[in-house]
Short mmCIF file of C-alpha atoms in Angstrom, two decimals:
data_model
loop_
_atom_site.label_atom_id
_atom_site.label_comp_id
_atom_site.label_asym_id
_atom_site.label_seq_id
_atom_site.Cartn_x
_atom_site.Cartn_y
_atom_site.Cartn_z
CA SER A 229 15.69 2.52 20.80
CA ALA A 230 12.55 3.65 19.03
CA VAL A 231 8.91 3.27 19.95
CA ILE A 232 6.75 2.38 16.98
CA SER A 233 3.00 2.13 16.86
CA GLN A 234 0.80 0.75 14.11
CA LYS A 235 -2.86 1.06 13.29
CA PRO A 236 -4.91 -1.02 12.99
CA SER A 237 -3.50 -3.88 15.04
CA ARG A 238 -5.64 -6.31 13.08
CA ASP A 239 -8.35 -6.32 10.47
CA ILE A 240 -10.48 -8.71 8.49
CA CYS A 241 -11.15 -7.48 4.98
CA GLN A 242 -13.12 -8.58 1.98
CA ARG A 243 -11.43 -9.66 -1.19
CA GLY A 244 -11.00 -6.79 -3.67
CA THR A 245 -10.91 -4.03 -1.07
CA SER A 246 -7.93 -1.99 0.16
CA LEU A 247 -6.53 -1.38 3.62
CA THR A 248 -4.20 1.41 4.72
CA ILE A 249 -1.86 0.69 7.61
CA GLN A 250 -0.39 3.56 9.59
CA CYS A 251 3.00 3.61 11.28
CA GLN A 252 4.04 6.26 13.79
CA VAL A 253 7.53 6.58 15.32
CA ASP A 254 8.38 8.53 18.44
CA SER A 255 11.44 10.15 16.86
CA GLN A 256 12.48 11.47 13.49
CA VAL A 257 14.01 8.84 11.23
CA THR A 258 15.32 9.06 7.71
CA MET A 259 14.27 5.63 6.51
CA MET A 260 11.27 3.51 7.34
CA PHE A 261 10.80 -0.03 6.16
CA TRP A 262 7.75 -2.16 5.52
CA TYR A 263 7.88 -5.93 5.92
CA ARG A 264 5.44 -8.74 5.35
CA GLN A 265 5.31 -11.94 7.33
CA GLN A 266 3.12 -14.60 5.82
CA PRO A 267 1.67 -17.26 8.14
CA GLY A 268 4.40 -19.40 9.62
CA GLN A 269 7.07 -17.67 7.58
CA SER A 270 9.91 -15.27 8.11
CA LEU A 271 9.91 -11.56 7.28
CA THR A 272 10.26 -10.25 3.76
CA LEU A 273 11.08 -6.64 2.99
CA ILE A 274 8.42 -4.95 0.87
CA ALA A 275 9.91 -1.50 0.45
CA THR A 276 12.04 1.24 1.94
CA ALA A 277 10.40 4.63 2.41
CA ASN A 278 12.40 7.86 2.58
CA GLN A 279 10.75 11.14 3.42
CA GLY A 280 10.30 13.29 0.35
CA SER A 281 10.98 10.64 -2.24
CA GLU A 282 9.27 7.63 -3.73
CA ALA A 283 9.59 4.34 -1.94
CA THR A 284 12.03 1.74 -3.20
CA TYR A 285 10.37 -1.62 -3.73
CA GLU A 286 11.94 -5.04 -3.48
CA SER A 287 11.68 -7.64 -6.18
CA GLY A 288 8.19 -9.08 -6.29
CA PHE A 289 6.50 -6.00 -4.85
CA VAL A 290 5.04 -3.16 -6.93
CA ILE A 291 3.77 0.30 -6.14
CA ASP A 292 0.32 -0.33 -7.61
CA LYS A 293 -0.26 -3.13 -5.13
CA PHE A 294 1.51 -1.62 -2.12
CA PRO A 295 1.49 2.18 -2.39
CA ILE A 296 3.43 3.88 0.39
CA SER A 297 3.32 7.41 1.69
CA ARG A 298 5.96 9.13 3.78
CA PRO A 299 4.74 12.65 4.47
CA ASN A 300 7.18 13.43 7.30
CA LEU A 301 10.02 11.97 9.33
CA THR A 302 7.83 10.21 11.91
CA PHE A 303 4.98 8.74 9.88
CA SER A 304 4.32 6.39 7.00
CA THR A 305 1.43 4.45 5.54
CA LEU A 306 1.28 1.25 3.55
CA THR A 307 -1.80 0.41 1.52
CA VAL A 308 -2.56 -3.14 0.51
CA SER A 309 -4.67 -2.75 -2.62
CA ASN A 310 -7.19 -5.01 -4.30
CA MET A 311 -6.66 -7.63 -1.64
CA SER A 312 -6.81 -11.37 -2.13
CA PRO A 313 -6.56 -14.15 0.47
CA GLU A 314 -2.85 -14.47 -0.41
CA ASP A 315 -2.33 -11.03 1.16
CA SER A 316 -3.28 -12.41 4.58
CA SER A 317 -0.15 -11.67 6.58
CA ILE A 318 1.31 -9.62 9.35
CA TYR A 319 2.60 -6.29 8.07
CA LEU A 320 5.32 -4.61 10.10
CA CYS A 321 6.98 -1.26 9.84
CA SER A 322 10.52 -0.78 11.01
CA VAL A 323 13.12 1.92 11.58
CA ILE A 324 16.85 2.01 12.12
CA ASN A 325 18.57 3.70 15.03
CA THR A 326 22.37 3.51 14.84
CA PHE A 327 22.28 0.21 12.95
CA GLU A 328 19.86 -1.47 15.34
CA GLN A 329 16.56 -2.03 13.60
CA TYR A 330 13.30 -1.82 15.52
CA PHE A 331 9.87 -3.09 14.60
CA GLY A 332 6.34 -2.05 15.27
CA PRO A 333 3.83 -4.48 16.80
CA GLY A 334 2.50 -5.42 13.39
CA THR A 335 -0.87 -5.38 11.69
CA ARG A 336 -2.47 -8.78 11.30
CA LEU A 337 -4.50 -8.79 8.10
CA THR A 338 -6.94 -11.51 7.16
CA VAL A 339 -8.55 -11.40 3.74
CA THR A 340 -11.71 -13.41 3.21
CA SER B 218 21.21 -14.49 -1.59
CA GLN B 219 22.31 -13.25 1.78
CA GLN B 220 19.47 -14.98 3.59
CA GLY B 221 20.27 -16.53 6.92
CA GLU B 222 19.39 -20.12 7.51
CA GLU B 223 18.59 -21.14 11.03
CA ASP B 224 19.11 -24.40 12.75
CA PRO B 225 17.22 -26.06 14.29
CA GLN B 226 13.80 -25.08 12.96
CA ALA B 227 12.27 -26.09 16.27
CA LEU B 228 13.76 -26.72 19.69
CA SER B 229 12.04 -27.97 22.83
CA ILE B 230 13.88 -28.05 26.16
CA GLN B 231 13.17 -28.12 29.86
CA GLU B 232 13.09 -24.97 31.91
CA GLY B 233 16.52 -24.21 33.32
CA GLU B 234 18.41 -25.78 30.45
CA ASN B 235 20.41 -23.79 27.92
CA ALA B 236 19.13 -23.25 24.40
CA THR B 237 21.43 -22.79 21.42
CA MET B 238 20.28 -21.63 18.01
CA ASN B 239 22.47 -21.30 14.96
CA CYS B 240 22.37 -19.07 11.93
CA SER B 241 24.35 -19.34 8.71
CA TYR B 242 24.52 -16.84 5.89
CA LYS B 243 26.08 -16.58 2.46
CA THR B 244 27.61 -13.17 1.80
CA SER B 245 29.59 -10.49 3.60
CA ILE B 246 27.72 -8.56 6.24
CA ASN B 247 28.04 -5.37 8.26
CA ASN B 248 26.33 -6.77 11.28
CA LEU B 249 23.99 -9.54 12.39
CA GLN B 250 20.99 -9.03 14.62
CA TRP B 251 18.85 -11.44 16.64
CA TYR B 252 15.17 -10.94 17.30
CA ARG B 253 12.46 -12.62 19.33
CA GLN B 254 8.84 -12.88 18.26
CA ASN B 255 6.08 -14.02 20.57
CA SER B 256 3.02 -15.65 19.00
CA GLY B 257 3.09 -13.77 15.69
CA ARG B 258 3.39 -10.37 17.30
CA GLY B 259 6.01 -7.69 16.67
CA LEU B 260 9.71 -8.41 16.78
CA VAL B 261 11.78 -7.55 19.81
CA HIS B 262 15.37 -6.61 19.12
CA LEU B 263 17.69 -8.73 21.26
CA ILE B 264 21.24 -8.03 20.25
CA LEU B 265 23.42 -6.73 17.43
CA ILE B 266 26.89 -8.04 16.75
CA ARG B 267 29.14 -6.24 14.31
CA SER B 268 31.22 -8.03 11.71
CA ASN B 269 34.43 -7.23 13.61
CA GLU B 270 33.11 -8.67 16.87
CA ARG B 271 33.31 -12.31 17.86
CA GLU B 272 31.14 -12.48 20.95
CA LYS B 273 28.61 -10.35 22.73
CA HIS B 274 26.61 -10.76 25.93
CA SER B 275 23.37 -9.30 27.14
CA GLY B 276 21.93 -10.71 30.35
CA ARG B 277 21.26 -14.40 29.75
CA LEU B 278 22.00 -14.05 26.05
CA ARG B 279 25.32 -14.82 24.42
CA VAL B 280 25.87 -14.31 20.72
CA THR B 281 28.89 -15.43 18.75
CA LEU B 282 29.87 -14.58 15.22
CA ASP B 283 32.34 -16.44 13.03
CA THR B 284 32.71 -14.52 9.79
CA SER B 285 35.10 -17.11 8.36
CA LYS B 286 32.36 -19.71 8.62
CA LYS B 287 29.59 -17.20 7.99
CA SER B 288 27.74 -18.35 11.03
CA SER B 289 26.36 -17.06 14.31
CA SER B 290 24.88 -18.64 17.38
CA LEU B 291 22.50 -17.44 20.05
CA LEU B 292 22.74 -19.05 23.46
CA ILE B 293 20.06 -18.51 26.07
CA THR B 294 21.20 -19.70 29.47
CA ALA B 295 18.98 -20.87 32.32
CA SER B 296 15.90 -20.83 30.11
CA ARG B 297 12.49 -19.79 31.42
CA ALA B 298 8.98 -20.48 30.24
CA ALA B 299 8.76 -16.85 29.12
CA ASP B 300 11.57 -17.49 26.63
CA THR B 301 9.14 -19.55 24.55
CA ALA B 302 9.05 -17.72 21.22
CA SER B 303 10.41 -17.72 17.69
CA TYR B 304 13.93 -16.42 17.28
CA PHE B 305 15.19 -14.91 14.06
CA CYS B 306 18.61 -13.91 12.90
CA ALA B 307 18.88 -11.10 10.39
CA THR B 308 21.97 -10.19 8.42
CA ALA B 309 22.60 -6.58 7.58
CA GLY B 310 24.33 -5.57 4.39
CA VAL B 311 24.57 -2.17 2.81
CA LEU B 312 23.02 -1.60 -0.57
CA GLN B 313 23.12 1.83 -2.17
CA GLY B 314 24.00 3.41 1.13
CA ALA B 315 21.13 1.85 3.05
CA GLN B 316 21.23 -0.97 5.56
CA LYS B 317 19.05 -3.85 4.49
CA LEU B 318 18.12 -6.71 6.77
CA VAL B 319 17.55 -10.20 5.44
CA PHE B 320 15.89 -12.60 7.84
CA GLY B 321 16.39 -16.27 8.42
CA GLN B 322 13.49 -18.66 8.70
CA GLY B 323 13.62 -18.67 12.46
CA THR B 324 13.82 -21.20 15.26
CA ARG B 325 10.71 -21.96 17.27
CA LEU B 326 11.80 -22.43 20.87
CA THR B 327 9.56 -24.08 23.43
CA ILE B 328 10.51 -24.14 27.09
CA ASN B 329 8.70 -26.83 29.03
CA PRO B 330 8.02 -26.14 32.70
#
């Protein structure tokens, strides 16, 4: 398994501002994933982040809105830019270990 | 779309009873994984079943996979109040060499004491 931590665990932000979420894994992993879970909904993949290359974004998500950094094999950040109330969600990072995929505890973001 | 669809959306049973949740999907998969989520927190990985497996057990959990019907089920036996949570299936395909999980909408399970 993998132990994943995220910071912050929750935040309340003003419309128009940006928030950077950090994800730390206890082991080196090639790929890290960022998901969004809107209230009462399932998880949707935002992007896949490989170390040393640009993130690959899913349909409906763009780099200008959700820039991602992946400076090494144990760490990644996701920024939610120019936030609006529609961005209120739980954001989760995830890694794969021999096909099993593990998730961090999530960051609960509320935009007012 | 490969998205899993879960049935039922909500399930309420008495403690000690068995709970069964179903998941259907549309395209070929490499594996299917089940997760539990308590009160909007992080997901806990429960079990992975590969496409060439038909049944898998882990403690009180039993997962079946029928690739001909593109469906899976999760059975929780002898349910406990602590099993109250949302349960998600996620199908794993491979796109451009990378595993990608697509989640179902989830089943909200409530165990009544």
